[in-house]
Tab-separated table of C-alpha atoms and ligand atoms in Angstrom:
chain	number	residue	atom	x	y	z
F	1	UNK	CA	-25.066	-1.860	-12.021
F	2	UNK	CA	-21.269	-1.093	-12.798
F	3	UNK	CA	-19.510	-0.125	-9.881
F	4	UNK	CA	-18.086	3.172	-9.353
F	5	UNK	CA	-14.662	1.689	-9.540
F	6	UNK	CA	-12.350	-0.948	-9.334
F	7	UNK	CA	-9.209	-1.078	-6.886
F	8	UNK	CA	-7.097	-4.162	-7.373
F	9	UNK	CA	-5.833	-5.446	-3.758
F	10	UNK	CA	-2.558	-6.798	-3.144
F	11	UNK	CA	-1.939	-8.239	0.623
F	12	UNK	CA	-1.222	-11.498	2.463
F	13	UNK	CA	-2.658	-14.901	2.408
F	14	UNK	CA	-1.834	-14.457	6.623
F	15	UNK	CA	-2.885	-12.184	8.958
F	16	UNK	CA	0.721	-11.147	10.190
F	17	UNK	CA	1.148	-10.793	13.960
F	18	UNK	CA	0.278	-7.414	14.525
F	19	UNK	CA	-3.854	-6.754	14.734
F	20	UNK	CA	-3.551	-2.836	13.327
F	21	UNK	CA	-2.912	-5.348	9.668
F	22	UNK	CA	-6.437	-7.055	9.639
F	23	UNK	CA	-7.763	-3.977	11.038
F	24	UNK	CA	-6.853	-2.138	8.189
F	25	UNK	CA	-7.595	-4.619	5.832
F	26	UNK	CA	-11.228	-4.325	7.519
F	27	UNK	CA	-11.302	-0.847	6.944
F	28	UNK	CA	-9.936	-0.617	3.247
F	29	UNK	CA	-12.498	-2.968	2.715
F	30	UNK	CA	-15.192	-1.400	4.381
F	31	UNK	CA	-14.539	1.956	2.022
F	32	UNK	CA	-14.673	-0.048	-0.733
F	33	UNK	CA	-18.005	-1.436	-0.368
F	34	UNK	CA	-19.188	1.525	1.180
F	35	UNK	CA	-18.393	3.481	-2.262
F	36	UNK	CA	-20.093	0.500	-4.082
F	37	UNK	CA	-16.797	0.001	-5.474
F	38	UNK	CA	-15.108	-3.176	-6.597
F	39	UNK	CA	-12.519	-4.965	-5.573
F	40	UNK	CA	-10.100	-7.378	-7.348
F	41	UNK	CA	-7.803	-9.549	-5.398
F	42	UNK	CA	-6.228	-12.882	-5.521
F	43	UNK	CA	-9.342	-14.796	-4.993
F	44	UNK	CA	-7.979	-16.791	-1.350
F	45	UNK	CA	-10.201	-16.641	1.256
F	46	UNK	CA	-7.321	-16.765	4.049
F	47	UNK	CA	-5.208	-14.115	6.053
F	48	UNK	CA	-5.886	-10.200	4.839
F	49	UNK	CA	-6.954	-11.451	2.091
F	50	UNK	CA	-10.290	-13.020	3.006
F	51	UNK	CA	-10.576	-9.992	5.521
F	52	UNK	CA	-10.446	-7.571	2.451
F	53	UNK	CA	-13.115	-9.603	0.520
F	54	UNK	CA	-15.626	-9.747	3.321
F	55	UNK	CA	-15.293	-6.608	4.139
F	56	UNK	CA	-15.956	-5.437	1.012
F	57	UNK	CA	-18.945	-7.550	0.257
F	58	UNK	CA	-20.193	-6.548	4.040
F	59	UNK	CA	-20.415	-3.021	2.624
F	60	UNK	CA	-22.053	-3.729	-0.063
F	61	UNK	CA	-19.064	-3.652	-2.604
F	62	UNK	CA	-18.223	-6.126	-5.073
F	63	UNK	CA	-15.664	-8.756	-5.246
F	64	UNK	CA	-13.680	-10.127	-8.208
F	65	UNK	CA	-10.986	-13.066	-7.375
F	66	UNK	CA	-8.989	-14.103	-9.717
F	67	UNK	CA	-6.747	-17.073	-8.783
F	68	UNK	CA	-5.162	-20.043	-10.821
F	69	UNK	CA	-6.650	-23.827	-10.779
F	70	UNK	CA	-3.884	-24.544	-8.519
F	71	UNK	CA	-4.570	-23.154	-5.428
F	72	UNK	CA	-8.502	-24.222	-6.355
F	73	UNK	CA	-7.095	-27.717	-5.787
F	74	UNK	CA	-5.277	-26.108	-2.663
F	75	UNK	CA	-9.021	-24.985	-1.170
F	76	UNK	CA	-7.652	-21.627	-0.813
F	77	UNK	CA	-10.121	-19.836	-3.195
F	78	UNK	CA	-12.947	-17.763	-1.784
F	79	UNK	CA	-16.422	-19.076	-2.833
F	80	UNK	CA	-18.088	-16.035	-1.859
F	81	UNK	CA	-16.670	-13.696	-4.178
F	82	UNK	CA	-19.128	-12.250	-6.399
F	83	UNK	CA	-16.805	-13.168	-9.460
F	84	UNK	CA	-14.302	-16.086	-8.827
F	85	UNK	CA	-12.388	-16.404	-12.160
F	86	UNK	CA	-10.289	-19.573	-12.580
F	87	UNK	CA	-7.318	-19.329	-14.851
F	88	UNK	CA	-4.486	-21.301	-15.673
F	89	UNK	CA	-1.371	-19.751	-14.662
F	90	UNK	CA	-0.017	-17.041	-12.096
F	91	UNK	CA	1.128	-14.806	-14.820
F	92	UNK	CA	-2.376	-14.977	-16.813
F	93	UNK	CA	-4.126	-14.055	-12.943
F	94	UNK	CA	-1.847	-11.378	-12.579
F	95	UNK	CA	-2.095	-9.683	-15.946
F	96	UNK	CA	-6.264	-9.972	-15.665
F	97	UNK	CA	-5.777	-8.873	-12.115
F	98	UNK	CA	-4.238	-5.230	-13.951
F	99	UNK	CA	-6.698	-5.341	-16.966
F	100	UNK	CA	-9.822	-5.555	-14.475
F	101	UNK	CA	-8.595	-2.579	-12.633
F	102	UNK	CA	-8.129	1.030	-12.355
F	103	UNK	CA	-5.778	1.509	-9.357
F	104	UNK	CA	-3.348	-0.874	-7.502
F	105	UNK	CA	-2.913	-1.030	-3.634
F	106	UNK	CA	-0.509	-3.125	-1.711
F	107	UNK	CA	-1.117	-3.715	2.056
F	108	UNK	CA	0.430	-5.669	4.435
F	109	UNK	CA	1.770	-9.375	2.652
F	110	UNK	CA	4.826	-11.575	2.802
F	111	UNK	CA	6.684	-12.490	-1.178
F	112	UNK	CA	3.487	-12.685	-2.833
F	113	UNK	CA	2.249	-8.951	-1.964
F	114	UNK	CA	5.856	-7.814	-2.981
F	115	UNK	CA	5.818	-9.550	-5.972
F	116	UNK	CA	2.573	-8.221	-7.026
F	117	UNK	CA	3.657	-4.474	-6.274
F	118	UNK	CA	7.045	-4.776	-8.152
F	119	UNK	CA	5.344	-6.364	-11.283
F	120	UNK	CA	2.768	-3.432	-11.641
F	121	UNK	CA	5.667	-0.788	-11.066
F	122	UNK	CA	7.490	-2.115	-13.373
F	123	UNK	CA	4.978	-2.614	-15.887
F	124	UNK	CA	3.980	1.208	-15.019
F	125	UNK	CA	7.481	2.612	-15.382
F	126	UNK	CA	7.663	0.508	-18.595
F	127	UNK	CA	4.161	2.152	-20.079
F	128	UNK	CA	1.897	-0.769	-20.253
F	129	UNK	CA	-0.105	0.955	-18.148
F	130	UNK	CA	-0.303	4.201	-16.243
F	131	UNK	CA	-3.043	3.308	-13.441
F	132	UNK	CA	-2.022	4.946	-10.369
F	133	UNK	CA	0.000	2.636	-7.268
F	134	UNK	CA	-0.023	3.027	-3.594
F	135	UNK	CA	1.227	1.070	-0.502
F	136	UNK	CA	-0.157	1.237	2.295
F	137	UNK	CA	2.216	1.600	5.263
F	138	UNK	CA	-0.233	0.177	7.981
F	139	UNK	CA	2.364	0.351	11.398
F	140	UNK	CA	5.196	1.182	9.406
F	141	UNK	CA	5.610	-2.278	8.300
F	142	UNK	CA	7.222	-0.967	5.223
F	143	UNK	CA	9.477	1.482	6.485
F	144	UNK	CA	12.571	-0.378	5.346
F	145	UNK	CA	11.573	-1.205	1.816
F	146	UNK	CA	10.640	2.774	1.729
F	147	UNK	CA	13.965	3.100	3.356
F	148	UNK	CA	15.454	1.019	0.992
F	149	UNK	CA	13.757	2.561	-2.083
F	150	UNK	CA	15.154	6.173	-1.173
F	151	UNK	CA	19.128	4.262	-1.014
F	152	UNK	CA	18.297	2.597	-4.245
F	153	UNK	CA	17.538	6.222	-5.545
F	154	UNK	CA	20.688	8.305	-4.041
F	155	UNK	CA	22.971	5.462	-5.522
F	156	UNK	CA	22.199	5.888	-8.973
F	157	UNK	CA	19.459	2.724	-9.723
F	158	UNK	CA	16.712	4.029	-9.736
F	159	UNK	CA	15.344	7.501	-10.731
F	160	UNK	CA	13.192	9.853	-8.669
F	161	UNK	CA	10.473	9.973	-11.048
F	162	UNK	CA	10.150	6.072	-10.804
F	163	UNK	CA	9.849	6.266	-7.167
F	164	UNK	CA	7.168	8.772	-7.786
F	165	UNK	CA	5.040	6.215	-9.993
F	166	UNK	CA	3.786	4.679	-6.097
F	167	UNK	CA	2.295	6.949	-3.383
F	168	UNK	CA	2.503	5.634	0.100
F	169	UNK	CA	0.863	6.938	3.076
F	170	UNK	CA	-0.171	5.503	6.881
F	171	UNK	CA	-3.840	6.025	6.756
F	172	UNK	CA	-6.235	5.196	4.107
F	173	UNK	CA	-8.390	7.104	3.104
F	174	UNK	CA	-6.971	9.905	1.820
F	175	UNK	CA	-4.913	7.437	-0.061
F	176	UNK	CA	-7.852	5.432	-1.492
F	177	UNK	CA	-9.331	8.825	-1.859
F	178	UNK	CA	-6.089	9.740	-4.182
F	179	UNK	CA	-5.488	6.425	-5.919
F	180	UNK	CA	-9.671	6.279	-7.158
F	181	UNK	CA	-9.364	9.751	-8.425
F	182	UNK	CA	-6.150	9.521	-9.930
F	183	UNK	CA	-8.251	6.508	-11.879
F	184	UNK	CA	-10.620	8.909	-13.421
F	185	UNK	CA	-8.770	10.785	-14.904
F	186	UNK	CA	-6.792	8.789	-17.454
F	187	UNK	CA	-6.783	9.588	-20.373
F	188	UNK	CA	-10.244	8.315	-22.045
F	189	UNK	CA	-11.745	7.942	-18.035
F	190	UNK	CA	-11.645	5.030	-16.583
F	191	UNK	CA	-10.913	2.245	-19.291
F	192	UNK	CA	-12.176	-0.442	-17.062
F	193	UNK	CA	-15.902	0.687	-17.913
F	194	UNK	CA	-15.015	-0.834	-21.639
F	195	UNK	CA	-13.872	-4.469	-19.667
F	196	UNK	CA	-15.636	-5.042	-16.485
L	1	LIG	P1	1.763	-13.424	0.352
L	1	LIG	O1	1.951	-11.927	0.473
L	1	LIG	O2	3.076	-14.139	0.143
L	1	LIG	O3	0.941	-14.027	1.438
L	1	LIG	O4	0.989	-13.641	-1.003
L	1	LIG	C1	-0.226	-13.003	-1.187
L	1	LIG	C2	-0.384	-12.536	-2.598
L	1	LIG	O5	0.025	-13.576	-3.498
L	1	LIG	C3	-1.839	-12.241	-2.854
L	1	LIG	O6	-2.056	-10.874	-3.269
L	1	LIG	C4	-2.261	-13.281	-3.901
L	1	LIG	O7	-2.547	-12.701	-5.150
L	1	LIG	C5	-1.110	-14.282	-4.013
L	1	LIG	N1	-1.307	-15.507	-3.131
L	1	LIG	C6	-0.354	-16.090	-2.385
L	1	LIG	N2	-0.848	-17.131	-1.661
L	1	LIG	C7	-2.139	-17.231	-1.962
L	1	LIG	C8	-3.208	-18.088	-1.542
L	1	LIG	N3	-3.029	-19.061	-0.641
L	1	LIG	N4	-4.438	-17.887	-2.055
L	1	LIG	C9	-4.631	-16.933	-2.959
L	1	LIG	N5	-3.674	-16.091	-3.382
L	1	LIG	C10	-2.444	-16.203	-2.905
């Protein structure tokens, strides 16, 4: 059976030191699955990562990983992904990480998560795609790169409408809720029906 959609996860290979950040990974997971949706992610099986993934498959969702033979040799991939895909480079995982889904959401995560986010916005503002972004702002812990956004905006470098491209909220549901239908209706529905 297809799922009823796919959200692409971006968060940390570490749990962070505050618990409200594998609590919500627990609970982004747990709407997932609940949903029978799917959920693509790095493919590690440590920090919020692995606590997205097992969330999701607790709930009955499926999980994609997609991570490069690398960290396989590192032991950091997650066997019990429904899907592990192995691929050769970070920049081949990241671009099937965007082709396999229909809506991008970045959670709690150190250079890796940030990384992540800026690629898809940029790749968004650029056109390649326009699946819709959110952050998550579990505890505020990105208060200062929101801060930082808005400074980036009243100086002149970046453009209102490109801060618009990624919706950001504390709780999430009504983000998920946002980001999943924001996914169906692209033009042509959901184009990850025609991959997944
Ligand atoms: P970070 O936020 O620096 O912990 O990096 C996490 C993000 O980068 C994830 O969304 C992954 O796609 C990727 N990543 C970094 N480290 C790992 C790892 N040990 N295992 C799998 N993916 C990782």
């Amino acid at each position: 059976m297809n799922p009823a959609f796919s959200i692409c996860v971006y968060c940390g290979s570490r749990s962070g030191e505050r618990p409200e950040f594998a609590e919500s990974a627990r609970a982004v997971g747990h709407w997932i699955g609940e949903r029978h949706g799917q959920l693509v992610y790095g493919g590690g099986r440590t920090g919020l990562m692995g606590t997205v993934a097992e969330a999701t498959r607790e709930a009955g969702g499926r999980v994609v990983g997609i991570i490069p033979q690398a960290l396989v040799d590192k032991e950091v991939a997650n066997q019990a992904c429904d899907e592990l895909l192995i691929v050769d480079t970070m920049h081949e995982r990241k671009a099937l990480m965007s082709k396999r889904a229909g809506a991008f959401l970045a959670l709690p995560g150190g250079i890796g998560t940030f990384e992540e986010l800026f690629e898809i916005w940029t790749w968004r503002q650029l056109g390649y795609h326009d699946k819709p972004i959110g952050i998550l702002n579990v505890a505020g812990y990105y208060d200062g790169l929101l801060t930082f956004m808005a400074h980036s905006v009243s100086d002149g470098l970046m453009s209102p409408w490109q801060m618009e491209l990624v919706r950001s909220a504390d709780a999430h549901g009504p983000l998920l809720e946002a980001l999943v239908e924001e996914s169906r209706r692209q033009p042509g529905g959901d184009r990850l029906a025609d991959i997944v």
